[in-house]
PDB file of C-alpha atoms in Angstrom:
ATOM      1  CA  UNK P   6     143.987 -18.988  22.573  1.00 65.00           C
ATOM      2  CA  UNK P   7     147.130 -16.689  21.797  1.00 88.00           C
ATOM      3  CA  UNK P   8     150.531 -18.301  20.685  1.00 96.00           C
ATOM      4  CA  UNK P   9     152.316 -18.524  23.759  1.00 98.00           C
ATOM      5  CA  UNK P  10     149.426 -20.643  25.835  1.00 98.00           C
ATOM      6  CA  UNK P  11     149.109 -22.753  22.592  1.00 98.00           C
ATOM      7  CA  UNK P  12     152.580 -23.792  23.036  1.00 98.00           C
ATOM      8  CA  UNK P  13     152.426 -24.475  26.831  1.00 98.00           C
ATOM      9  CA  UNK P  14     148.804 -26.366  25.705  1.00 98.00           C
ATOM     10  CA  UNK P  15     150.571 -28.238  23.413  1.00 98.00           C
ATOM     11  CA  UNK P  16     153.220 -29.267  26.168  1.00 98.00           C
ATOM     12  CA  UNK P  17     150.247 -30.132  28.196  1.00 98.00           C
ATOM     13  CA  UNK P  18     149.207 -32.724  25.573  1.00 98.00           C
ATOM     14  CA  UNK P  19     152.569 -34.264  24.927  1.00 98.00           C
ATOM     15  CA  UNK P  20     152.682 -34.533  28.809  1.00 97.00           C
ATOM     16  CA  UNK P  21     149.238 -36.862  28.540  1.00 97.00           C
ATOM     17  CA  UNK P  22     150.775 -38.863  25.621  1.00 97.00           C
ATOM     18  CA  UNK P  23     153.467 -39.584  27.589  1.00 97.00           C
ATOM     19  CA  UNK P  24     150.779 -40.969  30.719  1.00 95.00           C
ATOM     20  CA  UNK P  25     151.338 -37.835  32.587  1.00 95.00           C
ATOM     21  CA  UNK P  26     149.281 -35.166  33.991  1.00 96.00           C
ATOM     22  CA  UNK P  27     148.372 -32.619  31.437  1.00 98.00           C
ATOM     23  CA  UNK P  28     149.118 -29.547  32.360  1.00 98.00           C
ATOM     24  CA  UNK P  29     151.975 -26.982  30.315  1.00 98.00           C
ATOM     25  CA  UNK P  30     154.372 -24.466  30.858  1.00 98.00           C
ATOM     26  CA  UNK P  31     156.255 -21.999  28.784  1.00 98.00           C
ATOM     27  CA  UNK P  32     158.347 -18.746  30.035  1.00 98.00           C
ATOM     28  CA  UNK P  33     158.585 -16.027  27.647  1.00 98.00           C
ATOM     29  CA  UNK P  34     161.275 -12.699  27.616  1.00 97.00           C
ATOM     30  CA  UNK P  35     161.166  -9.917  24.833  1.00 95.00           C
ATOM     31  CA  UNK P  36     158.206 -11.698  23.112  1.00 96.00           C
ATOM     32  CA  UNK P  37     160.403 -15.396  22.647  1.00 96.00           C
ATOM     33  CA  UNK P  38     159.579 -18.792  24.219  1.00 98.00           C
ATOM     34  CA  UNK P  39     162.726 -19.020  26.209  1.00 97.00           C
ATOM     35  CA  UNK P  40     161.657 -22.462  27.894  1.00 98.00           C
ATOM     36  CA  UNK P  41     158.808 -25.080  27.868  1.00 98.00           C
ATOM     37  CA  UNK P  42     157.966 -27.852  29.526  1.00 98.00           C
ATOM     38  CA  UNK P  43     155.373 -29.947  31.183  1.00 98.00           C
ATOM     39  CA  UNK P  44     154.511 -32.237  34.065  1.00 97.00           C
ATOM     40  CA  UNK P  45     156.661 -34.975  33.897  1.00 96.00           C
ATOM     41  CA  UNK P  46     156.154 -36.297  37.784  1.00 94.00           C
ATOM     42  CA  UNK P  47     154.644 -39.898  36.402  1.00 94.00           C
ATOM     43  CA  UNK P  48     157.677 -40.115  34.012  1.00 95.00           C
ATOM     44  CA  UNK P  49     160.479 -39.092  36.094  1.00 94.00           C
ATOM     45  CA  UNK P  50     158.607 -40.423  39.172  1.00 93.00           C
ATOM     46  CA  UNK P  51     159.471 -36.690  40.898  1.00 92.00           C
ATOM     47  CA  UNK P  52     157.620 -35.051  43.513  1.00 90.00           C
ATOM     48  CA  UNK P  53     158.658 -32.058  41.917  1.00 92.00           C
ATOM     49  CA  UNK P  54     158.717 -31.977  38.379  1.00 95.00           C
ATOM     50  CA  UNK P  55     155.765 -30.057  38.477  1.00 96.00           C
ATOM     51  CA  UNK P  56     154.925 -28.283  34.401  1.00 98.00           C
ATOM     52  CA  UNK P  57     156.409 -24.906  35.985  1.00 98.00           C
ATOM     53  CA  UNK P  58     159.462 -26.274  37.258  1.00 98.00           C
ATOM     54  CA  UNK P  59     160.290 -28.363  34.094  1.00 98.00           C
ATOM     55  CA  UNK P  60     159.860 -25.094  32.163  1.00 98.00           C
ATOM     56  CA  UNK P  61     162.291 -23.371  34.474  1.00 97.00           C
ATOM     57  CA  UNK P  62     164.567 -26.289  34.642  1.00 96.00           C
ATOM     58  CA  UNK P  63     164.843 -26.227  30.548  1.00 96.00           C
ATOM     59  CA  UNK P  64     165.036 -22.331  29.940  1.00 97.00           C
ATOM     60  CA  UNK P  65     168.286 -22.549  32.131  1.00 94.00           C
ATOM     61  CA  UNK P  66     169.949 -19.822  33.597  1.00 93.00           C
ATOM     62  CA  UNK P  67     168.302 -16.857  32.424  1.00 91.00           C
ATOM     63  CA  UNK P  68     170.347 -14.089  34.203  1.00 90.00           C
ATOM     64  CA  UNK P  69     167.652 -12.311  35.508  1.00 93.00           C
ATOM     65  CA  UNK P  70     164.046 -12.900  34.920  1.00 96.00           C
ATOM     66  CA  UNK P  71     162.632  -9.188  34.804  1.00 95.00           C
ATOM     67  CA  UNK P  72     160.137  -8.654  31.846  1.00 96.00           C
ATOM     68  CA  UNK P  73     159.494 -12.631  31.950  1.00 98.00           C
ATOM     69  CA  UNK P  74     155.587 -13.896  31.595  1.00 98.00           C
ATOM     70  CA  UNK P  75     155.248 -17.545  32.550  1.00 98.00           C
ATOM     71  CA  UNK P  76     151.922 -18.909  31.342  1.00 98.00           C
ATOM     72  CA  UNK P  77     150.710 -22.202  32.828  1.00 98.00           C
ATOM     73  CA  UNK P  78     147.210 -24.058  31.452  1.00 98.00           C
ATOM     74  CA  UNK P  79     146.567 -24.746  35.506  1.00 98.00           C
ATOM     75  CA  UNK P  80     146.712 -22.112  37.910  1.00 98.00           C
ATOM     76  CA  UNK P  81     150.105 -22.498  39.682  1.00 98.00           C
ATOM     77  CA  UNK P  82     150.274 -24.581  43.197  1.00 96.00           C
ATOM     78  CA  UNK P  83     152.089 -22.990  46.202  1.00 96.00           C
ATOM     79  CA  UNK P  84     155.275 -25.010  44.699  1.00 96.00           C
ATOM     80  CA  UNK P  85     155.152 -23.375  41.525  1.00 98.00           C
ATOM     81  CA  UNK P  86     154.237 -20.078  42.764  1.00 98.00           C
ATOM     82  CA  UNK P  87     156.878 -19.798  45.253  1.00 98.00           C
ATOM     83  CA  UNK P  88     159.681 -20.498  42.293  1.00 98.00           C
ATOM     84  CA  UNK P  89     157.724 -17.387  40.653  1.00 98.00           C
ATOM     85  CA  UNK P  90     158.334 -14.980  43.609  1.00 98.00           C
ATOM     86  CA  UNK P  91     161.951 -16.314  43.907  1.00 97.00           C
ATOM     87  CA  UNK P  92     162.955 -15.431  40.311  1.00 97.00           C
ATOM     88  CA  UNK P  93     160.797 -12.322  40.505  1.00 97.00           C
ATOM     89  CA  UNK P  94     158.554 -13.337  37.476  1.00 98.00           C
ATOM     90  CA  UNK P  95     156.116 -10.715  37.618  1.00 98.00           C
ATOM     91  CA  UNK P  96     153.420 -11.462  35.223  1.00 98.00           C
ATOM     92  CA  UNK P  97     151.979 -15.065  35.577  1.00 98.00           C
ATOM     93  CA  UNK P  98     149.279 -15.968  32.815  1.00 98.00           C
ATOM     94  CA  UNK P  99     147.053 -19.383  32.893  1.00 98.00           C
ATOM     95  CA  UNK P 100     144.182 -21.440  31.041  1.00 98.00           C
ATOM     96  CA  UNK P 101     142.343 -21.605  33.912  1.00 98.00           C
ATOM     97  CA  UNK P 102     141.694 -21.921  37.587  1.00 98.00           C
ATOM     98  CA  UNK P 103     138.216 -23.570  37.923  1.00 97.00           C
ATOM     99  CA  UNK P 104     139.706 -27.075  38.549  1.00 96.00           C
ATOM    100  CA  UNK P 105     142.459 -26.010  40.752  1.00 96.00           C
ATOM    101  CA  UNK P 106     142.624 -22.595  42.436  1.00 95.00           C
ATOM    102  CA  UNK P 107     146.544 -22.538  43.004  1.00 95.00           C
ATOM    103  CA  UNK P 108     147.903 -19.994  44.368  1.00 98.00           C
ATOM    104  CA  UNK P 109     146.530 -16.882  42.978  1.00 98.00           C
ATOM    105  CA  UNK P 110     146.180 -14.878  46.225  1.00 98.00           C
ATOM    106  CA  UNK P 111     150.397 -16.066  47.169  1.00 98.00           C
ATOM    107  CA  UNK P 112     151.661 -14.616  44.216  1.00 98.00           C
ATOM    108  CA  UNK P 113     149.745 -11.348  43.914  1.00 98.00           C
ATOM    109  CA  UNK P 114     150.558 -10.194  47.676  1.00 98.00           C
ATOM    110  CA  UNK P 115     153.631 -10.926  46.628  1.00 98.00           C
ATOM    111  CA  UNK P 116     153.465  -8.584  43.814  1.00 98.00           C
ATOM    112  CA  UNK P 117     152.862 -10.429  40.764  1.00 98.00           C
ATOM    113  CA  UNK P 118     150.388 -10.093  37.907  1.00 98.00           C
ATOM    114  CA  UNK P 119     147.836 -13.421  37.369  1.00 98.00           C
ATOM    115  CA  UNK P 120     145.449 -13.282  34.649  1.00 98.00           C
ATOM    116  CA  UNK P 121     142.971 -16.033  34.447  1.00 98.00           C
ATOM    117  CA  UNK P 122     142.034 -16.562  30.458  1.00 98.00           C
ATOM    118  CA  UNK P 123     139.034 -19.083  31.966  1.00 98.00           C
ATOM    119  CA  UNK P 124     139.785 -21.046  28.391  1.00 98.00           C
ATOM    120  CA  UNK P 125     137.132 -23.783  28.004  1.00 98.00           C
ATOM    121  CA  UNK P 126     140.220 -26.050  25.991  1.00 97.00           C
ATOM    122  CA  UNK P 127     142.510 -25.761  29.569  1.00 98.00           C
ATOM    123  CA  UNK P 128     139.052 -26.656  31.399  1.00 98.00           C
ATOM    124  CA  UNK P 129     137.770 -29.134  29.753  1.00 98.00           C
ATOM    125  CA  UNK P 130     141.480 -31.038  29.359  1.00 97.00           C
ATOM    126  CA  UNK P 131     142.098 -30.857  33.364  1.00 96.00           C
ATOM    127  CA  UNK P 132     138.091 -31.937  34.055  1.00 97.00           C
ATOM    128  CA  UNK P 133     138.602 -34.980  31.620  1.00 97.00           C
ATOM    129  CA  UNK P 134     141.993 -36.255  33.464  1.00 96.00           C
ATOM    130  CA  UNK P 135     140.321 -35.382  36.847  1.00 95.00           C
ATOM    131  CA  UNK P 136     137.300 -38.284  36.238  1.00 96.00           C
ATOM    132  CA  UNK P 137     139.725 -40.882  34.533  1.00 96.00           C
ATOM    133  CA  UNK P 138     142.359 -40.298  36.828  1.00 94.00           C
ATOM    134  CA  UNK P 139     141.337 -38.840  40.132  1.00 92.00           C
ATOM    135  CA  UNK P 140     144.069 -41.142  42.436  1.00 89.00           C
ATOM    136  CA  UNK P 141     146.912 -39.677  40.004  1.00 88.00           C
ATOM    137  CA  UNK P 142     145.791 -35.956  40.329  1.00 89.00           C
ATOM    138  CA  UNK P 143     144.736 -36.425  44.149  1.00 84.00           C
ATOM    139  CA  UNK P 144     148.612 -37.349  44.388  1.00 83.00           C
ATOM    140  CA  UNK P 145     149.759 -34.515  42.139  1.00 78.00           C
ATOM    141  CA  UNK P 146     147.807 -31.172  44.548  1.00 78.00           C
ATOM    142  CA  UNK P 147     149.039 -33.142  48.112  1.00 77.00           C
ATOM    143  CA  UNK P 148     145.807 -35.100  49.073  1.00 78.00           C
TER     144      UNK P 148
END
């Protein structure tokens, strides 16, 4: 696991020890976390405080987001990825996509760059939430 998805895994954790849904966030310019964050919609009892938008939220206004690379541990939603095409973040890396498939297809025909690291750690933390808590993530993906 490079440095950058280590810090948005280690978001992810802090997001479970807080009772939330594990899954991290970090946006990076000129090679420097510029904002992290995690899933905080148990905590702040938001629809929308998905890991991506509470990484956005905290890196603040950023001017404009060319050369950006958001990486994710979960493959973005449509919610997510449609705050990616806004901004016109261009490069989108994440953990994995085997629990949740996102919205891969979305942001590439709209241009950007996914790469899908398939890491067993990003796996094997969203399949263990999944069986303990599958009311909680059925309510996080809309069903």
């Amino acid at each position: 696991m490079d440095g950058f998805m280590q810090v948005a895994f280690d978001e992810a954790m802090q997001g479970l020890k807080e009772g939330g849904i594990p899954i991290g966030s970090v946006l990076v310019k000129a090679g420097e976390v510029i904002g992290r964050g995690h899933n905080r919609r148990v905590q702040q009892g938001s629809p929308i405080f998905h890991a991506e938008i509470d990484c956005l939220q905290r890196a603040g206004r950023v001017g404009s987001y060319e050369g950006t690379v958001l990486y994710s541990t979960l493959m973005p939603c449509y919610l997510c990825a449609g705050a990616v095409v806004q901004f016109g973040i261009k490069k989108v890396v994440v953990g994995e996509s085997r629990t949740f498939a996102g919205a891969r297809d979305f942001m590439q025909k709209h241009g950007v760059s996914v790469t899908d690291l398939d890491l067993k750690e990003c796996r094997e933390l969203m399949e263990d939430f999944i069986r303990k808590h599958p009311d909680l993530w059925n309510e996080d993906i809309g069903k």
